[in-house]
GROMACS .gro file of C-alpha atoms in nm:
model
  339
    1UNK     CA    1  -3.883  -4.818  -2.358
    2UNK     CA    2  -3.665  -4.717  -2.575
    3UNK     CA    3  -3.899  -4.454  -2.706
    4UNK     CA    4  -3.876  -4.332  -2.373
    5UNK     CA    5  -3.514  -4.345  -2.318
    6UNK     CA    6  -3.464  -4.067  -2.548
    7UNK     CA    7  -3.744  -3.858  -2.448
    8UNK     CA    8  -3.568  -3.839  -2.170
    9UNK     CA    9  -3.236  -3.794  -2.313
   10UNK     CA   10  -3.389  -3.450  -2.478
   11UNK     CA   11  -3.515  -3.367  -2.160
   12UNK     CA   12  -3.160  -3.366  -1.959
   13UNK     CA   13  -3.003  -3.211  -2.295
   14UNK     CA   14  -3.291  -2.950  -2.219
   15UNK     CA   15  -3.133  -2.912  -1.874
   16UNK     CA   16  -2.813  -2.898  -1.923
   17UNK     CA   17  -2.827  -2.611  -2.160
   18UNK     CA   18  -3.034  -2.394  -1.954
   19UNK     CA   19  -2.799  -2.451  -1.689
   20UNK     CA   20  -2.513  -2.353  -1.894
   21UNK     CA   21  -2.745  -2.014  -2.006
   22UNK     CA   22  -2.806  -1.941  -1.616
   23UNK     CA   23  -2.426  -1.985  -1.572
   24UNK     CA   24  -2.290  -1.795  -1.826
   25UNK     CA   25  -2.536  -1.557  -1.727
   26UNK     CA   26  -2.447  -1.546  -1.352
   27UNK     CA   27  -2.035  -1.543  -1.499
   28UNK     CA   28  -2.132  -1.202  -1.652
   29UNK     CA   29  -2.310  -1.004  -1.393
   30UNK     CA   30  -2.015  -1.146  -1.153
   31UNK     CA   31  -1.767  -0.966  -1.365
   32UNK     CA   32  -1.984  -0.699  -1.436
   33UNK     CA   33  -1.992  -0.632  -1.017
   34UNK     CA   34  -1.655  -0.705  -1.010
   35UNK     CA   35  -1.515  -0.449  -1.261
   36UNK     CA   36  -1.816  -0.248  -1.108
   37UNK     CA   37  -1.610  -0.287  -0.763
   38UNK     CA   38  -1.280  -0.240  -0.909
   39UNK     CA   39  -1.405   0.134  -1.093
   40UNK     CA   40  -1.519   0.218  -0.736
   41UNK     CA   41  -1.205   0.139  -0.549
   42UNK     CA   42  -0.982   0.433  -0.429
   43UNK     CA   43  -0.675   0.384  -0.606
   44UNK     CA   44  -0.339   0.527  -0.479
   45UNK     CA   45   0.004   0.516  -0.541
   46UNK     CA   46   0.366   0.540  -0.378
   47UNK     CA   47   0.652   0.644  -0.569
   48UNK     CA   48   1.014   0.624  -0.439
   49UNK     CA   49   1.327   0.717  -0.612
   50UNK     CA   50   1.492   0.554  -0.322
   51UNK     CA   51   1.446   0.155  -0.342
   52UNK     CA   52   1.264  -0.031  -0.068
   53UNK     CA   53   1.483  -0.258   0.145
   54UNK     CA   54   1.689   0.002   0.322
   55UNK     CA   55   1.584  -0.131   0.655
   56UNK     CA   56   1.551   0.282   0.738
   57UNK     CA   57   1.317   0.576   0.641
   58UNK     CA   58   1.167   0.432   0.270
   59UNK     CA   59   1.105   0.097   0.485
   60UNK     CA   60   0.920   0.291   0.714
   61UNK     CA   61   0.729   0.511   0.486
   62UNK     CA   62   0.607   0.214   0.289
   63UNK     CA   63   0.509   0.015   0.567
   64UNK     CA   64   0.270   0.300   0.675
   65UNK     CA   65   0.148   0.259   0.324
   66UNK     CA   66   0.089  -0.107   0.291
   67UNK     CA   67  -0.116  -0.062   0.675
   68UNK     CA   68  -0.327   0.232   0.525
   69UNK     CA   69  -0.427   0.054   0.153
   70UNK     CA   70  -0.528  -0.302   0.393
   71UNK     CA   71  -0.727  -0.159   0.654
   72UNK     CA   72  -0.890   0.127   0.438
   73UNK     CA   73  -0.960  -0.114   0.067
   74UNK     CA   74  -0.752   0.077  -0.146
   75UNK     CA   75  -0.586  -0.041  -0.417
   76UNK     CA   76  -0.228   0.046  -0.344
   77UNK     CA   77   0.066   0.046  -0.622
   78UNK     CA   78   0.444   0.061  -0.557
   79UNK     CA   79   0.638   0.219  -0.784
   80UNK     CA   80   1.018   0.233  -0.779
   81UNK     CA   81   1.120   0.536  -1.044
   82UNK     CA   82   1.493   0.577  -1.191
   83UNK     CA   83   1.646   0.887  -1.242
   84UNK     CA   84   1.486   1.032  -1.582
   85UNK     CA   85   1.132   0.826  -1.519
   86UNK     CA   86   1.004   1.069  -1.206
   87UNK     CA   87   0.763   1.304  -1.442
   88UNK     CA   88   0.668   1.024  -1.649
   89UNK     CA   89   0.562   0.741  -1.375
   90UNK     CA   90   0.411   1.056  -1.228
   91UNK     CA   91   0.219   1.134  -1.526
   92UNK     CA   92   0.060   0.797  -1.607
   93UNK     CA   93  -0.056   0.736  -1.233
   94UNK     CA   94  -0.308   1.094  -1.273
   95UNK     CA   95  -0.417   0.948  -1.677
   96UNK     CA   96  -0.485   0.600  -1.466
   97UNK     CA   97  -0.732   0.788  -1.232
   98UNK     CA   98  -0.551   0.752  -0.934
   99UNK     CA   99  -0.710   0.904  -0.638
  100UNK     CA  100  -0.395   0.960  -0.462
  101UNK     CA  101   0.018   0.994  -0.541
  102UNK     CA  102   0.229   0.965  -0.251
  103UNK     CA  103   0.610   1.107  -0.326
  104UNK     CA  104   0.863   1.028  -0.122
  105UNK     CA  105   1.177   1.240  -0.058
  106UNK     CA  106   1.247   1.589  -0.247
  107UNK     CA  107   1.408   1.373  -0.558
  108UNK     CA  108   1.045   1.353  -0.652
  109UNK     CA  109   0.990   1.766  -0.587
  110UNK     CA  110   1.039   1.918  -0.906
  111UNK     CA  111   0.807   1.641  -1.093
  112UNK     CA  112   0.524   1.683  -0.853
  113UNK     CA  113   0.533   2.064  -0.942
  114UNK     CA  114   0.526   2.002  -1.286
  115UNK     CA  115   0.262   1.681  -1.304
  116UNK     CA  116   0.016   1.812  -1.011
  117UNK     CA  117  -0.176   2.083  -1.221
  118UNK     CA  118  -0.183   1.837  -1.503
  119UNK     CA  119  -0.447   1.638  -1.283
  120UNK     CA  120  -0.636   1.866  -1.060
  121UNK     CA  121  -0.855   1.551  -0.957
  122UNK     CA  122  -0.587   1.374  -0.805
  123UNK     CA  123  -0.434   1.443  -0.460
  124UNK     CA  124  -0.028   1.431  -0.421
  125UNK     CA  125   0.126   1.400  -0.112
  126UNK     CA  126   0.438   1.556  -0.097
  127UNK     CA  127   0.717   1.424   0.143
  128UNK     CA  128   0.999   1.641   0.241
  129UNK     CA  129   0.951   1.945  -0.026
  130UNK     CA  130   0.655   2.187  -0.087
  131UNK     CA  131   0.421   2.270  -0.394
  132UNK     CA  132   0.171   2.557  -0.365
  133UNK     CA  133  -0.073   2.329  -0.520
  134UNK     CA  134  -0.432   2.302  -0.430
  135UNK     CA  135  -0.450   1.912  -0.441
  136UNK     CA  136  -0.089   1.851  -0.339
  137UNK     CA  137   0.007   1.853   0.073
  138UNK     CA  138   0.285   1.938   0.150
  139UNK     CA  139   0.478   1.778   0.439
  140UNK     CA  140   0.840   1.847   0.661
  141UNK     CA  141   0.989   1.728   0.932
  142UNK     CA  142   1.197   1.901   1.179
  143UNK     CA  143   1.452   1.594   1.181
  144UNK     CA  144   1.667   1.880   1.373
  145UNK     CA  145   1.494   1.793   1.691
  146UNK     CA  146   1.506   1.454   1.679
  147UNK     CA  147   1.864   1.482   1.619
  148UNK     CA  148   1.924   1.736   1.891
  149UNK     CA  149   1.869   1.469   2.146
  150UNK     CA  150   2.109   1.236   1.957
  151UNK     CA  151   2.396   1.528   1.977
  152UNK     CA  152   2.306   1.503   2.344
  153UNK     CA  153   2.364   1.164   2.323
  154UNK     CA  154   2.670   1.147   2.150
  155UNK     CA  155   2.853   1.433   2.326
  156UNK     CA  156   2.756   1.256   2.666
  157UNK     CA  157   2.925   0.939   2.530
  158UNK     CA  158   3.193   1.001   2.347
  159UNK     CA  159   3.561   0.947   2.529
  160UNK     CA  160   3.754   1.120   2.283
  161UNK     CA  161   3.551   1.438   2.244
  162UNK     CA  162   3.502   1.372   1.895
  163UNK     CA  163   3.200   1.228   1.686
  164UNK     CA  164   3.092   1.196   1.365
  165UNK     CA  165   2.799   1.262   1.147
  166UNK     CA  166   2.744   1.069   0.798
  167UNK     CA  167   2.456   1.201   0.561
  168UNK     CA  168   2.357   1.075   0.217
  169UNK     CA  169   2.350   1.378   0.016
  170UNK     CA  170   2.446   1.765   0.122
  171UNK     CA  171   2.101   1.872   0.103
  172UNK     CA  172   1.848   2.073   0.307
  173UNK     CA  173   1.726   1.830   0.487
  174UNK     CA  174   2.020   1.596   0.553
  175UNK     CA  175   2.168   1.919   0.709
  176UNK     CA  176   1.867   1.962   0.950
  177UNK     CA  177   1.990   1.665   1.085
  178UNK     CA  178   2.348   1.756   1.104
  179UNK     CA  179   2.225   2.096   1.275
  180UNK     CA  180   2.028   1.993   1.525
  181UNK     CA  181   2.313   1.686   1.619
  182UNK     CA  182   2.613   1.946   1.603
  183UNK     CA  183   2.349   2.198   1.845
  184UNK     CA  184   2.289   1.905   2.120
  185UNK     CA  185   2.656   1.787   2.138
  186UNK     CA  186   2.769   2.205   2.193
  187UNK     CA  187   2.524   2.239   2.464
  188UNK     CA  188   2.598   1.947   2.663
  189UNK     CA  189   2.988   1.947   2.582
  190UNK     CA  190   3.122   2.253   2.408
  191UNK     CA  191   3.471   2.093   2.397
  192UNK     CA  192   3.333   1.803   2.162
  193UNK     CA  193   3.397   1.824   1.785
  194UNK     CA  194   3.159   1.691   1.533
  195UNK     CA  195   3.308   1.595   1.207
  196UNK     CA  196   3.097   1.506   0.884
  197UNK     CA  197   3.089   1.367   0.578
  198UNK     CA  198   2.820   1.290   0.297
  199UNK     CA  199   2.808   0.984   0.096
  200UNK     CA  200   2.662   1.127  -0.258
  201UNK     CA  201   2.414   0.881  -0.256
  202UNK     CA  202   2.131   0.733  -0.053
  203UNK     CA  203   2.210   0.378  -0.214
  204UNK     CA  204   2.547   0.290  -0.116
  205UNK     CA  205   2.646   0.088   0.143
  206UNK     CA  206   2.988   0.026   0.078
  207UNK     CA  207   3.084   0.396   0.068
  208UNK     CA  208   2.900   0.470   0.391
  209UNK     CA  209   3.126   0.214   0.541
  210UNK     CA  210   3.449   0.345   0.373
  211UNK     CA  211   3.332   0.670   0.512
  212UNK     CA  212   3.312   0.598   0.880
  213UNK     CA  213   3.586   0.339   0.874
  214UNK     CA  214   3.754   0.659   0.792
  215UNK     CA  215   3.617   0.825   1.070
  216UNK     CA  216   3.680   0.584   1.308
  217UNK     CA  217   4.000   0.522   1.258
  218UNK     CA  218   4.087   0.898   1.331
  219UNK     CA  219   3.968   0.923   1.636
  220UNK     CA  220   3.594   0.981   1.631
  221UNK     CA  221   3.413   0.688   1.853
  222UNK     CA  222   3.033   0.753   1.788
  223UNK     CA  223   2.922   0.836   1.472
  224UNK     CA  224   2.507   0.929   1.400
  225UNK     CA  225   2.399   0.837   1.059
  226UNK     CA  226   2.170   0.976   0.838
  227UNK     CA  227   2.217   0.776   0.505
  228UNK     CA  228   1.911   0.600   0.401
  229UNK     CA  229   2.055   0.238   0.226
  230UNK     CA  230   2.395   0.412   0.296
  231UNK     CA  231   2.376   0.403   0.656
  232UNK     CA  232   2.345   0.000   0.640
  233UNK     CA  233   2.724   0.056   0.601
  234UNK     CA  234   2.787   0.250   0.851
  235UNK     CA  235   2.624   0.010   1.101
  236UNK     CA  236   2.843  -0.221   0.926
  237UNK     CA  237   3.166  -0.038   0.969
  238UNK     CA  238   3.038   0.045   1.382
  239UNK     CA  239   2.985  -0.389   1.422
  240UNK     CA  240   3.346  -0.440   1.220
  241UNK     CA  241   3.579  -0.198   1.469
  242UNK     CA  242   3.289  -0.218   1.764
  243UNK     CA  243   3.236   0.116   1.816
  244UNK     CA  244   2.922   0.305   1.893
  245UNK     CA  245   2.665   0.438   1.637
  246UNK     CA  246   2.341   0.608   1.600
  247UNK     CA  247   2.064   0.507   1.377
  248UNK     CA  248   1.836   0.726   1.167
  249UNK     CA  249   1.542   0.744   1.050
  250UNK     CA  250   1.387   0.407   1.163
  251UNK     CA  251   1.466   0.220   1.468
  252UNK     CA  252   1.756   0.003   1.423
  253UNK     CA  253   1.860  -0.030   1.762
  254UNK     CA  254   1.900  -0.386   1.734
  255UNK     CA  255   2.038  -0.433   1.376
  256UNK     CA  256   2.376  -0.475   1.529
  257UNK     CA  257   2.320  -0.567   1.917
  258UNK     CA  258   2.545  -0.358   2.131
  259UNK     CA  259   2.684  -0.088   1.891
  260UNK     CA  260   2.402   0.162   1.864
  261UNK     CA  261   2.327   0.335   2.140
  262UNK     CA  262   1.994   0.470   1.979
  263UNK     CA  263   1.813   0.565   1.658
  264UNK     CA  264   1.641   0.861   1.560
  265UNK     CA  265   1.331   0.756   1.463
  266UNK     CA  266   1.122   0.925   1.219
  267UNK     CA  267   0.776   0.840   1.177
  268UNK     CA  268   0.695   0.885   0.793
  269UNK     CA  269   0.452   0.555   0.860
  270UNK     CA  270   0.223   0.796   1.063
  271UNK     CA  271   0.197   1.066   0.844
  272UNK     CA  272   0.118   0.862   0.523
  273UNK     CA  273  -0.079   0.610   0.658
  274UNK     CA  274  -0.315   0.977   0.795
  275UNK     CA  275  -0.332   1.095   0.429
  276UNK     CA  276  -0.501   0.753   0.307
  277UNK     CA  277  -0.728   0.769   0.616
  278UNK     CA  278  -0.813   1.089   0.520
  279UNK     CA  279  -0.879   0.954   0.101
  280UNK     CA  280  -1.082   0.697   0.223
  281UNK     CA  281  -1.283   0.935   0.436
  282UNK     CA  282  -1.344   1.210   0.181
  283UNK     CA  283  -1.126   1.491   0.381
  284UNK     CA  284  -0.925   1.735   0.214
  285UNK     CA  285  -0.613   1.722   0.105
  286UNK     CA  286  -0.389   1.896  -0.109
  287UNK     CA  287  -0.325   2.310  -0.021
  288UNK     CA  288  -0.210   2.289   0.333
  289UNK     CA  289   0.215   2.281   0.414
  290UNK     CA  290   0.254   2.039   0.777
  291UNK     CA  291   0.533   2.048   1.021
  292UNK     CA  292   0.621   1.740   1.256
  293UNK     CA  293   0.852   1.737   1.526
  294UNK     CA  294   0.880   1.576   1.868
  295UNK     CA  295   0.553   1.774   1.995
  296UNK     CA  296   0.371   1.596   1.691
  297UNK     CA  297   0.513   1.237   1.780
  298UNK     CA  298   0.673   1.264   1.390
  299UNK     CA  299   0.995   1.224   1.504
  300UNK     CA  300   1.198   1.092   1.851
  301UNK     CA  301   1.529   0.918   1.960
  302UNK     CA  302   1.478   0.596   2.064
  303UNK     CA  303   1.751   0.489   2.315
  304UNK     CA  304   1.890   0.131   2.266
  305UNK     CA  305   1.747  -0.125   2.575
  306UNK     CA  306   1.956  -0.187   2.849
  307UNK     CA  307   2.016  -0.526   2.791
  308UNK     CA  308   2.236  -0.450   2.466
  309UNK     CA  309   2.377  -0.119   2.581
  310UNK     CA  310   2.487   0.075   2.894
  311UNK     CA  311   2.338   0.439   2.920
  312UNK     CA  312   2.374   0.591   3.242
  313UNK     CA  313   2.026   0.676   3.426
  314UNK     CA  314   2.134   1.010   3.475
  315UNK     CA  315   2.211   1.071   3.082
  316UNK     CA  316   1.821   0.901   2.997
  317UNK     CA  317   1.675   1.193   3.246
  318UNK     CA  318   1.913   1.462   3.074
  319UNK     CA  319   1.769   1.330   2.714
  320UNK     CA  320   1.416   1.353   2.857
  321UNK     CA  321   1.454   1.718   2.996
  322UNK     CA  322   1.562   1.814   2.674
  323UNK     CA  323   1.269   1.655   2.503
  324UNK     CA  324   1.068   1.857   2.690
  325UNK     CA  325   1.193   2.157   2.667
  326UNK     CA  326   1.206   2.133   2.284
  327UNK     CA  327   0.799   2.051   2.300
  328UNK     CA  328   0.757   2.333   2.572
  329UNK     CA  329   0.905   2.592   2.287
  330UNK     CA  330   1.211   2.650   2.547
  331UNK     CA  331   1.481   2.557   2.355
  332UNK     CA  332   1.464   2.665   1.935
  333UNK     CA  333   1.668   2.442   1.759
  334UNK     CA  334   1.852   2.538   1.457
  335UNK     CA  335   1.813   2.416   1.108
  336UNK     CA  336   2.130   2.508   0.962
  337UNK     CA  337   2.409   2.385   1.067
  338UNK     CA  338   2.773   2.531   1.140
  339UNK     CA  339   3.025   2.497   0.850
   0.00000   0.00000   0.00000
C-alpha cells in the first residue's frame, strides 16, 4: 500500500512538472505574439504646445484623435511639449518608429521643418503651417470664412455699433479670423466698429477676461473670441456683465447659457481623425498642402438654439445666404485684416 502510495506520488510530481513545462511554454509564445502584435501596431503621436482642457480647438483636435487611434488599433500617444522641448519630443517620436506625428498649431512649425527629413519613414501632419516635405501634409484653414458669418452676426446684433474681437496671439492665423469678422460686420453694417485686442498667450484665462471686461465696459456689447484656453475668460467676463459673446473654434454655445449667440466652429477633429484613416489604410500622406473652409465642412458658425438665445428668423436666413455665397465662390473673403 504504501509502496503504492508513493508510486503514485512520483507519478502526480511527474504531472505537475510537465504541466508547469507546457505553461511556461504557452507564457512564452503568448508574449512572443504579443510583442509580435505590439511591433505590428501603427503607432502615432499628437503633440500640442497648447495643453488639453481648453474646452476649444486643442479639445477638439484631440478628440478627433482619440476617435481615429480606437476605431482604427493604433497605438496613440499624447504628448504635451514646453517651450524649448518641441524639436526634441519631435525627435524621439521618429527614433521610436512612429508611423505618424500629428502637430498641432504653427508653435510646432519650425521643429517639424527641422525633424521631418531626419525620419523620411515617418509621416507628420502639419496643422496650421506648411513644410515642403515629402512625408509631412500640410494643412490650413480659412477660419476667415467661418468668421465672416460671425461679423454678420455681430454687426446684426450689436446696439451700440461697436464689437469686439479678442485673439490669443497677433499671428497669421489669429488675424484670418479677425479679417474675415471685421469683413462680415462692414458688409452688413458699415457704421459698426470692431475693436481688438490680443491676449499674448493661448493659456490665460484671466487676461482674456481683463481684456474684454475692458471692452465691455467701453461700450462694445458683443465680443467674438478667438483665444484658445484664453477665451474661457472671455466667456467668463460675457456671463459676469451678461453681455453677448461668440465662441471659437469649438462649439461652446452652451458653456454659459444665454450669452453666446454662436460659436465658430472649426473642425480640426475631421481632418485628423482622415489622416489616421488614411495610416491605417496605407494612403499617402506627406507632400500635398490642404485648404478647408465652409465648402469643405472644416469650418462653420454654429448659431446658439433658440431656447437660450433670441436670433431673429430673418438674421438666420441672412447668415445662410452668406454661407452660400461664400461656397458658391461669390463672395472672396479677405485674409488680412484692416489695421
Amino acid at each position: 500500500m504504501i509502496q503504492s502510495m508513493k508510486r503514485k506520488s512520483v507519478i502526480m510530481n511527474i504531472i505537475a512538472v510537465l504541466l508547469l513545462i507546457i505553461l511556461s511554454a504557452c507564457g512564452n509564445n503568448a508574449g512572443n505574439s504579443a510583442g509580435q502584435d505590439d511591433k505590428d501596431q501603427l503607432k502615432a503621436a499628437f503633440i500640442t504646445a497648447q495643453k488639453v482642457g481648453d474646452n476649444g480647438p486643442v479639445d477638439m483636435a484631440y478628440s478627433g484623435f482619440q476617435k481615429g487611434i480606437e476605431e482604427f488599433g493604433i497605438k496613440g500617444q499624447l504628448i504635451e511639449v514646453e517651450k524649448g522641448e518641441y524639436e526634441e519630443s519631435m525627435r524621439a517620436m521618429g527614433q521610436e518608429g512612429y508611423d505618424l506625428v500629428i502637430a498641432l498649431f504653427p508653435e510646432l512649425l519650425d521643429a517639424v521643418k527641422r525633424v521631418a527629413p531626419e525620419f523620411p519613414n515617418t509621416k507628420f501632419v502639419m496643422i496650421l503651417g506648411q513644410v515642403d516635405e515629402p512625408n509631412v501634409r500640410s494643412i490650413f484653414q480659412n477660419e476667415q470664412e467661418g468668421a465672416f458669418l460671425a461679423g454678420v452676426l455681430a454687426a446684426s446684433m450689436t446696439s451700440t455699433n461697436k464689437i469686439g474681437f479678442i485673439g490669443g496671439n497677433d499671428n497669421p492665423q489669429i488675424n484670418r479670423w479677425l479679417a474675415g469678422y471685421q469683413a462680415g460686420a462692414q458688409t452688413v453694417n458699415p457704421n459698426v466698429e470692431v475693436i481688438n485686442s490680443y491676449v499674448g498667450d493661448f493659456e490665460d484665462p484671466t487676461k482674456g477676461k481683463e481684456l474684454a471686461l475692458t471692452q465691455y465696459k467701453n461700450g462694445v456689447d458683443i465680443i467674438f473670441q478667438a483665444a484658445a484656453k484664453s477665451g474661457l475668460g472671455v466667456l467668463d467676463a460675457a456671463k459676469e456683465v451678461n453681455k453677448y459673446v461668440i465662441g471659437g473654434s469649438a462649439n461652446q454655445n452652451e458653456m454659459v447659457p444665454g450669452n453666446v449667440l454662436g460659436s465658430a466652429v472649426e473642425y480640426y477633429n475631421n481632418m485628423i481623425y482622415d489622416a489616421l484613416k488614411d495610416l491605417k489604410e496605407g494612403n499617402p500622406i506627406g507632400g500635398e498642402v490642404e485648404y478647408g473652409g465652409l465648402k469643405e465642412e472644416r469650418i462653420d458658425l454654429v448659431l446658439a438654439p433658440d431656447n437660450l438665445v433670441s436670433i431673429p428668423d430673418d438674421l438666420k436666413e441672412k447668415i445662410n445666404d452668406y454661407r452660400q455665397k461664400i461656397i458658391n465662390g461669390e463672395i472672396e473673403v479677405p485674409d488680412k485684416p484692416i489695421r
